[in-house]
Amino acid sequence: MTVTTTVVPARSAWSALVRTGETLTITDLHGNQAVDFLAYDAHDTAVRYSAPDTIHAQGNIFLTTGSVLMSNEHTPLMTVVEDEVGRHDTVGGACSKESNTLRYGHHTWSQHACVDNFLAEGAKYGLGKRDLVSNINWYMNVPVEKDGTLGIVDGLSAPGLKLTLRAERDVLVLVSNCPQINNPCNGFEPTAVEMAIAEAGDR
């Protein structure tokens, strides 16, 4: 079995090419850590994860086992094949300096944010701000309240819980191990997560 494993430190970015049939397993090592996630066709990054297409295809704003991550061409990029948590967010978005300032006050402007991570990591592949789209937040708990507003509340995860995605084509994955400290998505203390890529047939 060939498995490549990387521990992504708290607040850090990570990226990898996951080839067709390979699996990517994300492990929440310490519990209650949001993992912001984007996926692109590795051979044509204009084809990328689409939240509207994915939500439409699933008939659900939450992701779990069996959910297919769809592209803006309504074609499959990755499939969730195992999930020990049960529900993941598609609508909460990535934190940024601008959103932090709006939500939590101007004193948060200097805090590192997921958009910073995505821009720095994406630049390695020629991606820029116009290539950032609405992302997935693995492990993040964003319920829809009765009045239609979104909450950001304590996560449903626990130390060691995993989810596994299978690549349906060669994909470029960008990850921001969320640095947010102003809401409960990381338990107010960001922690490390693990990424493991296994070759097709090795699981």
mmCIF file of C-alpha atoms in Angstrom:
data_model
loop_
_atom_site.group_PDB
_atom_site.id
_atom_site.type_symbol
_atom_site.label_atom_id
_atom_site.label_comp_id
_atom_site.label_asym_id
_atom_site.label_seq_id
_atom_site.Cartn_x
_atom_site.Cartn_y
_atom_site.Cartn_z
ATOM 1 C CA MET A 1 0.000 0.000 0.000
ATOM 2 C CA THR A 2 1.348 3.409 -0.998
ATOM 3 C CA VAL A 3 0.043 6.218 1.198
ATOM 4 C CA THR A 4 1.502 9.715 1.376
ATOM 5 C CA THR A 5 0.682 11.373 4.694
ATOM 6 C CA THR A 6 1.162 15.028 5.677
ATOM 7 C CA VAL A 7 0.283 16.775 8.922
ATOM 8 C CA VAL A 8 -0.898 20.306 8.140
ATOM 9 C CA PRO A 9 -0.150 22.633 11.061
ATOM 10 C CA ALA A 10 -2.774 24.916 12.549
ATOM 11 C CA ARG A 11 -3.517 27.972 10.363
ATOM 12 C CA SER A 12 -1.486 26.601 7.424
ATOM 13 C CA ALA A 13 -2.203 25.921 3.752
ATOM 14 C CA TRP A 14 -1.696 22.678 1.811
ATOM 15 C CA SER A 15 -2.184 21.474 -1.738
ATOM 16 C CA ALA A 16 -1.756 18.304 -3.762
ATOM 17 C CA LEU A 17 -2.562 16.571 -7.020
ATOM 18 C CA VAL A 18 -4.929 13.670 -6.422
ATOM 19 C CA ARG A 19 -5.105 11.423 -9.464
ATOM 20 C CA THR A 20 -8.148 9.588 -10.785
ATOM 21 C CA GLY A 21 -9.112 6.748 -8.444
ATOM 22 C CA GLU A 22 -6.821 7.859 -5.631
ATOM 23 C CA THR A 23 -8.326 8.738 -2.275
ATOM 24 C CA LEU A 24 -7.701 11.674 0.029
ATOM 25 C CA THR A 25 -8.420 11.077 3.709
ATOM 26 C CA ILE A 26 -8.691 14.101 5.989
ATOM 27 C CA THR A 27 -8.348 13.449 9.730
ATOM 28 C CA ASP A 28 -9.409 15.960 12.369
ATOM 29 C CA LEU A 29 -6.575 15.134 14.745
ATOM 30 C CA HIS A 30 -7.712 17.118 17.771
ATOM 31 C CA GLY A 31 -11.401 17.700 17.026
ATOM 32 C CA ASN A 32 -13.480 20.769 16.162
ATOM 33 C CA GLN A 33 -11.187 22.056 13.394
ATOM 34 C CA ALA A 34 -12.636 23.490 10.177
ATOM 35 C CA VAL A 35 -10.842 22.582 6.939
ATOM 36 C CA ASP A 36 -11.574 24.940 4.013
ATOM 37 C CA PHE A 37 -11.335 23.095 0.705
ATOM 38 C CA LEU A 38 -11.276 23.799 -3.051
ATOM 39 C CA ALA A 39 -10.843 21.399 -5.979
ATOM 40 C CA TYR A 40 -9.926 22.058 -9.622
ATOM 41 C CA ASP A 41 -9.526 19.880 -12.694
ATOM 42 C CA ALA A 42 -5.758 19.395 -12.664
ATOM 43 C CA HIS A 43 -5.539 19.787 -16.449
ATOM 44 C CA ASP A 44 -7.926 22.726 -16.817
ATOM 45 C CA THR A 45 -8.320 24.828 -13.678
ATOM 46 C CA ALA A 46 -11.163 26.777 -15.306
ATOM 47 C CA VAL A 47 -13.151 23.658 -14.382
ATOM 48 C CA ARG A 48 -13.482 23.843 -10.612
ATOM 49 C CA TYR A 49 -15.673 22.977 -7.634
ATOM 50 C CA SER A 50 -19.094 24.598 -7.837
ATOM 51 C CA ALA A 51 -21.191 24.953 -4.703
ATOM 52 C CA PRO A 52 -24.443 25.603 -6.673
ATOM 53 C CA ASP A 53 -23.936 22.571 -8.916
ATOM 54 C CA THR A 54 -23.028 20.381 -5.948
ATOM 55 C CA ILE A 55 -26.004 21.508 -3.856
ATOM 56 C CA HIS A 56 -28.332 21.022 -6.839
ATOM 57 C CA ALA A 57 -26.982 17.536 -7.579
ATOM 58 C CA GLN A 58 -27.286 16.405 -3.922
ATOM 59 C CA GLY A 59 -30.531 18.189 -3.177
ATOM 60 C CA ASN A 60 -28.885 19.168 0.111
ATOM 61 C CA ILE A 61 -26.650 21.953 1.398
ATOM 62 C CA PHE A 62 -24.758 19.502 3.616
ATOM 63 C CA LEU A 63 -22.228 16.900 2.461
ATOM 64 C CA THR A 64 -21.676 13.359 3.752
ATOM 65 C CA THR A 65 -21.021 9.817 2.486
ATOM 66 C CA GLY A 66 -22.145 9.509 -1.137
ATOM 67 C CA SER A 67 -22.032 13.241 -1.868
ATOM 68 C CA VAL A 68 -20.403 14.123 -5.182
ATOM 69 C CA LEU A 69 -18.408 17.335 -5.543
ATOM 70 C CA MET A 70 -19.543 18.766 -8.870
ATOM 71 C CA SER A 71 -17.736 21.193 -11.160
ATOM 72 C CA ASN A 72 -19.041 24.346 -12.808
ATOM 73 C CA GLU A 73 -19.579 22.141 -15.871
ATOM 74 C CA HIS A 74 -21.811 19.875 -13.739
ATOM 75 C CA THR A 75 -19.304 17.008 -13.936
ATOM 76 C CA PRO A 76 -17.984 15.028 -10.947
ATOM 77 C CA LEU A 77 -14.650 15.963 -9.396
ATOM 78 C CA MET A 78 -14.587 13.887 -6.190
ATOM 79 C CA THR A 79 -16.942 11.649 -4.202
ATOM 80 C CA VAL A 80 -17.194 11.343 -0.419
ATOM 81 C CA VAL A 81 -16.794 7.591 0.096
ATOM 82 C CA GLU A 82 -16.516 7.557 3.908
ATOM 83 C CA ASP A 83 -17.520 10.082 6.554
ATOM 84 C CA GLU A 84 -17.323 9.610 10.327
ATOM 85 C CA VAL A 85 -18.875 12.995 11.123
ATOM 86 C CA GLY A 86 -22.087 13.010 9.101
ATOM 87 C CA ARG A 87 -22.470 16.593 7.934
ATOM 88 C CA HIS A 88 -20.203 19.214 6.364
ATOM 89 C CA ASP A 89 -20.818 22.800 5.245
ATOM 90 C CA THR A 90 -21.099 24.147 1.699
ATOM 91 C CA VAL A 91 -22.369 27.689 2.325
ATOM 92 C CA GLY A 92 -20.361 29.296 5.157
ATOM 93 C CA GLY A 93 -17.523 30.427 2.892
ATOM 94 C CA ALA A 94 -13.912 31.231 3.721
ATOM 95 C CA CYS A 95 -12.888 33.776 6.327
ATOM 96 C CA SER A 96 -11.070 36.861 5.058
ATOM 97 C CA LYS A 97 -9.649 40.054 6.502
ATOM 98 C CA GLU A 98 -12.702 41.891 5.154
ATOM 99 C CA SER A 99 -15.286 39.513 6.613
ATOM 100 C CA ASN A 100 -13.438 39.362 9.935
ATOM 101 C CA THR A 101 -13.505 43.151 10.157
ATOM 102 C CA LEU A 102 -17.208 43.281 9.310
ATOM 103 C CA ARG A 103 -18.201 40.548 11.756
ATOM 104 C CA TYR A 104 -15.782 40.974 14.624
ATOM 105 C CA GLY A 105 -14.350 44.489 14.476
ATOM 106 C CA HIS A 106 -11.504 46.396 12.882
ATOM 107 C CA HIS A 107 -9.020 45.069 15.448
ATOM 108 C CA THR A 108 -9.149 41.689 13.621
ATOM 109 C CA TRP A 109 -7.854 43.138 10.318
ATOM 110 C CA SER A 110 -4.297 41.866 10.827
ATOM 111 C CA GLN A 111 -5.385 38.305 11.608
ATOM 112 C CA HIS A 112 -4.446 35.635 9.087
ATOM 113 C CA ALA A 113 -7.439 34.220 7.196
ATOM 114 C CA CYS A 114 -8.386 31.388 4.828
ATOM 115 C CA VAL A 115 -8.464 33.653 1.769
ATOM 116 C CA ASP A 116 -4.812 34.521 2.462
ATOM 117 C CA ASN A 117 -3.984 30.804 2.586
ATOM 118 C CA PHE A 118 -5.863 30.055 -0.641
ATOM 119 C CA LEU A 119 -4.175 32.928 -2.498
ATOM 120 C CA ALA A 120 -0.680 31.958 -1.330
ATOM 121 C CA GLU A 121 -1.141 28.252 -2.088
ATOM 122 C CA GLY A 122 -2.985 28.830 -5.366
ATOM 123 C CA ALA A 123 -0.226 31.138 -6.622
ATOM 124 C CA LYS A 124 2.044 28.076 -6.858
ATOM 125 C CA TYR A 125 -0.204 26.881 -9.711
ATOM 126 C CA GLY A 126 -0.856 30.232 -11.373
ATOM 127 C CA LEU A 127 -4.197 30.725 -9.626
ATOM 128 C CA GLY A 128 -5.267 34.146 -8.386
ATOM 129 C CA LYS A 129 -8.158 35.905 -6.715
ATOM 130 C CA ARG A 130 -10.509 35.442 -9.676
ATOM 131 C CA ASP A 131 -10.000 31.676 -9.349
ATOM 132 C CA LEU A 132 -11.346 31.551 -5.787
ATOM 133 C CA VAL A 133 -14.922 30.292 -5.572
ATOM 134 C CA SER A 134 -17.271 29.336 -2.754
ATOM 135 C CA ASN A 135 -15.541 26.554 -0.867
ATOM 136 C CA ILE A 136 -16.398 23.520 1.243
ATOM 137 C CA ASN A 137 -15.809 23.683 4.990
ATOM 138 C CA TRP A 138 -15.138 20.136 6.146
ATOM 139 C CA TYR A 139 -16.074 19.567 9.804
ATOM 140 C CA MET A 140 -17.660 23.023 10.120
ATOM 141 C CA ASN A 141 -21.153 23.126 11.646
ATOM 142 C CA VAL A 142 -23.305 25.785 9.936
ATOM 143 C CA PRO A 143 -26.976 25.101 10.690
ATOM 144 C CA VAL A 144 -29.763 27.024 9.000
ATOM 145 C CA GLU A 145 -31.872 28.728 11.658
ATOM 146 C CA LYS A 146 -35.682 28.950 11.530
ATOM 147 C CA ASP A 147 -35.503 32.525 10.222
ATOM 148 C CA GLY A 148 -33.199 31.454 7.389
ATOM 149 C CA THR A 149 -29.995 32.861 8.856
ATOM 150 C CA LEU A 150 -26.827 30.777 9.107
ATOM 151 C CA GLY A 151 -25.253 29.931 12.419
ATOM 152 C CA ILE A 152 -21.619 29.073 13.087
ATOM 153 C CA VAL A 153 -21.627 26.855 16.154
ATOM 154 C CA ASP A 154 -19.570 24.194 17.885
ATOM 155 C CA GLY A 155 -18.472 21.470 15.491
ATOM 156 C CA LEU A 156 -19.843 17.941 15.325
ATOM 157 C CA SER A 157 -16.402 16.391 15.037
ATOM 158 C CA ALA A 158 -14.131 14.809 17.640
ATOM 159 C CA PRO A 159 -10.437 13.886 17.785
ATOM 160 C CA GLY A 160 -9.475 11.346 15.143
ATOM 161 C CA LEU A 161 -12.640 11.482 13.035
ATOM 162 C CA LYS A 162 -12.041 11.083 9.301
ATOM 163 C CA LEU A 163 -13.588 11.598 5.913
ATOM 164 C CA THR A 164 -12.374 10.116 2.644
ATOM 165 C CA LEU A 165 -12.793 11.460 -0.890
ATOM 166 C CA ARG A 166 -12.176 9.561 -4.129
ATOM 167 C CA ALA A 167 -10.950 11.516 -7.144
ATOM 168 C CA GLU A 168 -13.178 11.019 -10.201
ATOM 169 C CA ARG A 169 -10.581 12.736 -12.395
ATOM 170 C CA ASP A 170 -7.133 14.213 -11.782
ATOM 171 C CA VAL A 171 -7.788 17.067 -9.359
ATOM 172 C CA LEU A 172 -5.769 19.828 -7.775
ATOM 173 C CA VAL A 173 -6.825 20.254 -4.161
ATOM 174 C CA LEU A 174 -6.237 23.443 -2.155
ATOM 175 C CA VAL A 175 -6.723 23.432 1.604
ATOM 176 C CA SER A 176 -6.702 26.132 4.251
ATOM 177 C CA ASN A 177 -6.504 24.660 7.739
ATOM 178 C CA CYS A 178 -8.697 27.458 9.051
ATOM 179 C CA PRO A 179 -7.004 30.063 11.302
ATOM 180 C CA GLN A 180 -10.281 31.592 12.545
ATOM 181 C CA ILE A 181 -10.255 32.402 16.291
ATOM 182 C CA ASN A 182 -13.327 34.652 16.524
ATOM 183 C CA ASN A 183 -16.079 32.024 16.270
ATOM 184 C CA PRO A 184 -16.528 28.403 17.434
ATOM 185 C CA CYS A 185 -15.646 26.731 14.102
ATOM 186 C CA ASN A 186 -12.200 25.836 15.485
ATOM 187 C CA GLY A 187 -13.124 25.828 19.161
ATOM 188 C CA PHE A 188 -11.354 29.249 19.293
ATOM 189 C CA GLU A 189 -8.021 27.388 19.067
ATOM 190 C CA PRO A 190 -6.944 26.150 15.600
ATOM 191 C CA THR A 191 -5.222 22.758 15.536
ATOM 192 C CA ALA A 192 -3.429 20.465 13.076
ATOM 193 C CA VAL A 193 -5.102 18.063 10.643
ATOM 194 C CA GLU A 194 -3.762 15.147 8.612
ATOM 195 C CA MET A 195 -3.970 14.574 4.858
ATOM 196 C CA ALA A 196 -3.344 11.092 3.460
ATOM 197 C CA ILE A 197 -3.356 10.259 -0.266
ATOM 198 C CA ALA A 198 -3.658 6.569 -1.148
ATOM 199 C CA GLU A 199 -3.141 5.083 -4.584
ATOM 200 C CA ALA A 200 -6.121 3.554 -6.351
ATOM 201 C CA GLY A 201 -6.941 0.148 -4.891
ATOM 202 C CA ASP A 202 -4.877 0.729 -1.730
ATOM 203 C CA ARG A 203 -7.722 1.500 0.613
#
